[in-house]
Short mmCIF file of C-alpha atoms and ligand atoms in Angstrom, two decimals:
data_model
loop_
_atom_site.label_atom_id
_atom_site.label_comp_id
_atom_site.label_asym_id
_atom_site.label_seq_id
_atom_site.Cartn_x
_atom_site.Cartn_y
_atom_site.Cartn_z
CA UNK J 1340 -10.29 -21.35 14.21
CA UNK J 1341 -10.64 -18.14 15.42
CA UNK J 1342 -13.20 -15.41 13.70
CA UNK J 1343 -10.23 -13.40 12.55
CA UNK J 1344 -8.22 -16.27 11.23
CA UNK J 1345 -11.29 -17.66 9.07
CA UNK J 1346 -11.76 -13.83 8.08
CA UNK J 1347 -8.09 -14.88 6.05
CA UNK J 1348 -9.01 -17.69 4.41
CA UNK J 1349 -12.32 -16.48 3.44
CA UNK J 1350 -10.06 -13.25 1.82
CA UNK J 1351 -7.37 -15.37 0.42
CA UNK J 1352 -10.40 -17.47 -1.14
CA UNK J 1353 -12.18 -14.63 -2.42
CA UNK J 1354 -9.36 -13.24 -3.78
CA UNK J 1355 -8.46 -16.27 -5.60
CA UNK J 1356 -12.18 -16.50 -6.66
CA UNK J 1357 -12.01 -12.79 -7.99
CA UNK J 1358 -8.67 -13.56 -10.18
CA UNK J 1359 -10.00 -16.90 -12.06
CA UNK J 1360 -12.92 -14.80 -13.16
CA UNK J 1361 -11.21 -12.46 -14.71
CA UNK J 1362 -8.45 -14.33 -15.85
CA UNK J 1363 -5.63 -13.45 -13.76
CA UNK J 1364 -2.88 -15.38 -11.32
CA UNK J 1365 -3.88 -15.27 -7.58
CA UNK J 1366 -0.10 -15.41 -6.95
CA UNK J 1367 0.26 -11.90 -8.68
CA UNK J 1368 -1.48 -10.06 -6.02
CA UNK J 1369 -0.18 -9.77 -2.69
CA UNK J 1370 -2.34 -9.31 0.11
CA UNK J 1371 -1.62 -6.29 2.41
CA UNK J 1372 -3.57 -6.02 5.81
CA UNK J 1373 -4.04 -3.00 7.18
CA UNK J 1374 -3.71 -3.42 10.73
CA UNK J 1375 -4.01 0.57 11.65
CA UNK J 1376 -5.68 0.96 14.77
CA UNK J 1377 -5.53 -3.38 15.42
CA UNK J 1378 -3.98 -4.43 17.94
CA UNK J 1379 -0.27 -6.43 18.10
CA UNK J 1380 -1.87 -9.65 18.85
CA UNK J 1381 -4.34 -9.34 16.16
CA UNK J 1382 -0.94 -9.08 14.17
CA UNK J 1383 0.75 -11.99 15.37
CA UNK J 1384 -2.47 -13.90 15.08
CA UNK J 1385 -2.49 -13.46 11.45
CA UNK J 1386 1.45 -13.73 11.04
CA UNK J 1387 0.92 -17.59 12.19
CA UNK J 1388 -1.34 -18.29 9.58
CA UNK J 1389 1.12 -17.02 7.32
CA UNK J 1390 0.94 -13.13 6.61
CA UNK J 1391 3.51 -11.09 6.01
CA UNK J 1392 2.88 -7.65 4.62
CA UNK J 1393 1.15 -5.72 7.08
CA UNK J 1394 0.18 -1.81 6.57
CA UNK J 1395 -0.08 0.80 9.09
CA UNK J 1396 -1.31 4.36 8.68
CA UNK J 1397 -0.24 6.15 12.23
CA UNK J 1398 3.69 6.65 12.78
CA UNK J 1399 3.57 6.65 16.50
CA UNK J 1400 1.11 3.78 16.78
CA UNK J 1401 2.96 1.50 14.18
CA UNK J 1402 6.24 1.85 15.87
CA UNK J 1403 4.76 0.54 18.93
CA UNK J 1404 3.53 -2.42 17.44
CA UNK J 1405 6.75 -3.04 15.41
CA UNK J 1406 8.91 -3.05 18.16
CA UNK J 1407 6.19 -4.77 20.70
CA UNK J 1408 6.23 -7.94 17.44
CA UNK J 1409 9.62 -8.04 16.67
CA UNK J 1410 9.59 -10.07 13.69
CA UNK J 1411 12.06 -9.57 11.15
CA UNK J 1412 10.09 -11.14 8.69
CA UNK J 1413 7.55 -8.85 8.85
CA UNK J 1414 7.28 -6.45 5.44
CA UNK J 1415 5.60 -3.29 6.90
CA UNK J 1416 4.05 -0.72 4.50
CA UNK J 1417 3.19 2.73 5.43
CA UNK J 1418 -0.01 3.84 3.60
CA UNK J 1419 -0.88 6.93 5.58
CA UNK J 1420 -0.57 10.77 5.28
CA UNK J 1421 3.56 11.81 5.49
CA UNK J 1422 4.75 14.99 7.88
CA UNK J 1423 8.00 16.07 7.50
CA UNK J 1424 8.92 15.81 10.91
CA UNK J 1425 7.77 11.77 10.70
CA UNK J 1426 9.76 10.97 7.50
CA UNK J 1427 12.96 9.52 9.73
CA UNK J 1428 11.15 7.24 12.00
CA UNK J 1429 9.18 6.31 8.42
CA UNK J 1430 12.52 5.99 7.12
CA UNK J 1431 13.68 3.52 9.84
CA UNK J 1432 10.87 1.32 10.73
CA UNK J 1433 9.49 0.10 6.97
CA UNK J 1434 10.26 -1.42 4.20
CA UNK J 1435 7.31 -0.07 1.99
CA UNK J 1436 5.87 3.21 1.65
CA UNK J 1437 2.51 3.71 -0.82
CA UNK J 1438 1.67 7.25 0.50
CA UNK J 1439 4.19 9.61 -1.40
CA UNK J 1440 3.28 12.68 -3.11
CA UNK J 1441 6.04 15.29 -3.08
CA UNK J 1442 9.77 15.33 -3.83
CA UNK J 1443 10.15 17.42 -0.56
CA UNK J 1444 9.18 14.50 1.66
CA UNK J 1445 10.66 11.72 -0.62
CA UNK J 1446 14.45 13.43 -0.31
CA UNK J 1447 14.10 13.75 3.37
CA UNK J 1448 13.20 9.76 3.35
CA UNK J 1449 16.14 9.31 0.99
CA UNK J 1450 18.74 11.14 3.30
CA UNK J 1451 17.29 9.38 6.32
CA UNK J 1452 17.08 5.94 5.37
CA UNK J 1453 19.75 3.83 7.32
CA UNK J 1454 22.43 2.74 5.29
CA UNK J 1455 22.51 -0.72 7.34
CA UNK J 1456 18.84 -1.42 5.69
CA UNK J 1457 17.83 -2.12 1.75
CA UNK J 1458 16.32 0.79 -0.42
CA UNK J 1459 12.99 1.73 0.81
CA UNK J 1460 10.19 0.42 -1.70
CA UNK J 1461 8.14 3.23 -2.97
CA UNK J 1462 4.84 3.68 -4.34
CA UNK J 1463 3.48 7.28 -5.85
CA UNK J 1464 -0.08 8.10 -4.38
CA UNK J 1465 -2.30 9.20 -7.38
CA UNK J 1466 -4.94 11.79 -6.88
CA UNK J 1467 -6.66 10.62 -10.02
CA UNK J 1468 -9.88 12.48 -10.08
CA UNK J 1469 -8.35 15.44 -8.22
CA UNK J 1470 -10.22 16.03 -5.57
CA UNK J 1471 -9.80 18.69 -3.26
CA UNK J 1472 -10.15 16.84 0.19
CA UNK J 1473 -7.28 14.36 -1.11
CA UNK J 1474 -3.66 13.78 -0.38
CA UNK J 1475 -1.84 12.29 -3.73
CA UNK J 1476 -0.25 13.57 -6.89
CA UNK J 1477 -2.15 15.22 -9.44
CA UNK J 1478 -1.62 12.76 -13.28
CA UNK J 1479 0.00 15.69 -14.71
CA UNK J 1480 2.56 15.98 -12.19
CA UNK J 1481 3.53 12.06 -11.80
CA UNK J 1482 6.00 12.19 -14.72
CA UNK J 1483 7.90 14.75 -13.00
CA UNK J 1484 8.12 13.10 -9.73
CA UNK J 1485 9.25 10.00 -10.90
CA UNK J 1486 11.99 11.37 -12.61
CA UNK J 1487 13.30 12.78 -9.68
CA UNK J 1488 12.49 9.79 -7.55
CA UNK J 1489 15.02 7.64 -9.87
CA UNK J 1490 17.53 10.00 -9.11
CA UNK J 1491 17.32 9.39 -5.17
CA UNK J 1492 19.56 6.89 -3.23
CA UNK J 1493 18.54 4.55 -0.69
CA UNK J 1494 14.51 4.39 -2.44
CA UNK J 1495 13.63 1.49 -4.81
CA UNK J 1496 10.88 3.04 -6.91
CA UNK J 1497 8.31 0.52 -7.66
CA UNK J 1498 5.15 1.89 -8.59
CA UNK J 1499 2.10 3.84 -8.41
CA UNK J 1500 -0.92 3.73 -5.02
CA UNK J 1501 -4.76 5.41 -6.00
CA UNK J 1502 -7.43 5.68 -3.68
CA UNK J 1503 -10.54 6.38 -5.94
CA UNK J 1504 -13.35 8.48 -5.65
CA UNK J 1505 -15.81 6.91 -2.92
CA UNK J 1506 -18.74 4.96 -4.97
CA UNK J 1507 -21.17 1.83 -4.40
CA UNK J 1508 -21.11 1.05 -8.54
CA UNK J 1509 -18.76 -1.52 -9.84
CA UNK J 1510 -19.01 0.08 -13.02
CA UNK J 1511 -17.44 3.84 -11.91
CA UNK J 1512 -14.82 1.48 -9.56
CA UNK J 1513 -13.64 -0.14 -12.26
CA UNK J 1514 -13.86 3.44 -14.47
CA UNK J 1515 -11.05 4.91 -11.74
CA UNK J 1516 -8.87 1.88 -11.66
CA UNK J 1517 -9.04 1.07 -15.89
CA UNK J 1518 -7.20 4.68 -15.71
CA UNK J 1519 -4.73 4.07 -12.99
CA UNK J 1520 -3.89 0.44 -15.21
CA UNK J 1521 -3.22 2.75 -18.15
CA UNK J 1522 -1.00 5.28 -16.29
CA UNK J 1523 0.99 1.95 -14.78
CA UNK J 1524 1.28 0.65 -18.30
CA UNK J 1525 2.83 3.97 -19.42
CA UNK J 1526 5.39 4.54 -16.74
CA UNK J 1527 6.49 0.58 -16.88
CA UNK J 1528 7.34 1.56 -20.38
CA UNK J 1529 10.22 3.71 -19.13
CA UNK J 1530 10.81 1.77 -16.14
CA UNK J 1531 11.11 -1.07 -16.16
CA UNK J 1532 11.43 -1.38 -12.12
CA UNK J 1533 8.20 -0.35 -11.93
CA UNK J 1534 6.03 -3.64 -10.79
CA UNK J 1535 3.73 -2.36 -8.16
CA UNK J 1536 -0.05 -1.05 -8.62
CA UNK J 1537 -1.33 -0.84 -5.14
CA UNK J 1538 -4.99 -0.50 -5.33
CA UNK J 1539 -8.42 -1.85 -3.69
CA UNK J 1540 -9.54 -2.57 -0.54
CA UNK J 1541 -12.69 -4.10 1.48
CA UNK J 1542 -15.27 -2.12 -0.69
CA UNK J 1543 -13.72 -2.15 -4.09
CA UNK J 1544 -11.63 -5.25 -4.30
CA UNK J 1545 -13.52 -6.70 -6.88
CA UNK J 1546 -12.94 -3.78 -9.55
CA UNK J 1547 -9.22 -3.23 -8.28
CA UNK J 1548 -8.34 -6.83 -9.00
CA UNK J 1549 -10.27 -6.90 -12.66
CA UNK J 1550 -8.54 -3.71 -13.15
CA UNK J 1551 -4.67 -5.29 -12.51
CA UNK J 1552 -3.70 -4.70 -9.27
CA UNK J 1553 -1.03 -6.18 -7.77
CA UNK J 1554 -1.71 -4.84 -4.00
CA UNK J 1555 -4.49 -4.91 -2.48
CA UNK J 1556 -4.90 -3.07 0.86
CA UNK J 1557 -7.34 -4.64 2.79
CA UNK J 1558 -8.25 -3.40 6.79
CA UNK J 1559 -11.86 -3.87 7.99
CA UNK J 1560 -13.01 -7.64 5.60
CA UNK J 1561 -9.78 -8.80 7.53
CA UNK J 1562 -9.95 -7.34 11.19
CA UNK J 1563 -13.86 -5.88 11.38
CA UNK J 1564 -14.48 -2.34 12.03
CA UNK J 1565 -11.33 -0.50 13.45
CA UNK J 1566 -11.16 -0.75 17.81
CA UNK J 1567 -9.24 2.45 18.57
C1 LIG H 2541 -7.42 2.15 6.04
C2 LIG H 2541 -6.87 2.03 4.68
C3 LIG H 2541 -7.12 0.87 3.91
C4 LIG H 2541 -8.00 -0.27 4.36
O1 LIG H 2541 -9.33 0.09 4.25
P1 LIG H 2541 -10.54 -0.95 4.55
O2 LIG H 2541 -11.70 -0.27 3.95
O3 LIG H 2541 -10.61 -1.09 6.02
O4 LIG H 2541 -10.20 -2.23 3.86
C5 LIG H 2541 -6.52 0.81 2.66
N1 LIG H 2541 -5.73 1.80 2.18
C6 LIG H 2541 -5.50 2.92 2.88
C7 LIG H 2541 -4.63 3.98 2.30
C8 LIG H 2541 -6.06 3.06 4.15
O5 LIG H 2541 -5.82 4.19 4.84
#
């Protein structure tokens, strides 16, 4: 076994060790792995072990690799920043997208998906503490953007995406994602679509999983430290 393809059992373990101690199903949280700036072959590698959800943060870049791969079977998410002028190759090439934050970008994605393809599965990106530096949706605002986002064709609304505020302590982790659980909780109560909290990744997956997530985004525990 390669180093790479041990890194996936070790994760798929670990994940599976994280959800028995706090009493939750292994099965209910998918593994993404973020492949930005990994190369196709480190892709493939992992796709014949198994994996199937694969995220990418760079338009350009993850084209490339989608149409070097060419596996249909492939569910690719798009996690990263959104400009406008991106949103039709976006709209084209996945069938996830975790990163939206404005109605502006999310009707241009709705008018551009192809009709040939299913609804495009969307998660809103939470800016839960509301920092400055940070792409996402402030709370107050999510209500309003999801009640436009039902009223879009061609997107599948399915949940909610947070990066926290960076911290070393479990205990201020777990403080971040306990919140984003409650805001989930609340909109599944008027949606009952809504399945998806994508949240966690190599530093905090611990807290994310104890917290309810049902993504978990996970780049550098999987590949090692990005190559390009
Ligand atoms: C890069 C990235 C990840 C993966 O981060 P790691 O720390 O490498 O696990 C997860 N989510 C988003 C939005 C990212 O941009």
């Amino acid at each position: 076994m390669t180093a790479q393809q041990s890194s996936l059992v070790k994760l798929q373990n670990q994940i599976q060790h994280i959800a028995d101690k706090c009493h939750r199903q292994a099965k209910d949280i998918t593994l993404l792995a973020v492949s930005k700036k990994h190369s196709a072959n480190k892709i493939q590698t992992l796709y014949q072990q198994g994996q199937r959800d694969f995220g990418e943060s760079y338009v350009q870049e993850a084209v490339q690799k989608i149409k070097d791969l060419n596996q249909p079977d492939i569910s690719w998410h798009f996690i990263g920043p959104i400009q406008s002028n991106k949103t039709r190759l976006i709209a084209e090439n996945f069938s996830w997208i975790h990163s939206i934050d404005r109605l502006k970008i999310l009707q241009r994605i709705s008018e551009q998906r192809p009709h040939h393809l299913k609804p495009v599965n969307i998660c809103i990106q939470v800016n839960l503490a509301n920092e400055a530096q940070k792409a996402g949706c402030v709370p107050e605002k999510v209500n309003e953007l999801v009640q436009q986002t039902v009223l879009l064709d061609n997107i599948a609304l399915r949940g909610i995406m947070i990066i926290p505020p960076k911290t070393n302590s479990y205990q201020e982790q777990k403080h971040w994602f306990d919140q984003a659980h409650k805001l989930y909780t609340n909109l599944r109560q008027s949606h009952a679509n809504i399945d998806t909290l994508s949240m966690g990744m190599s530093a905090d997956l611990e807290a994310a999983i104890c917290a309810g997530s049902t993504i978990v985004r996970i780049g550098t525990a999987l590949f090692g430290p990005r190559e390009y």
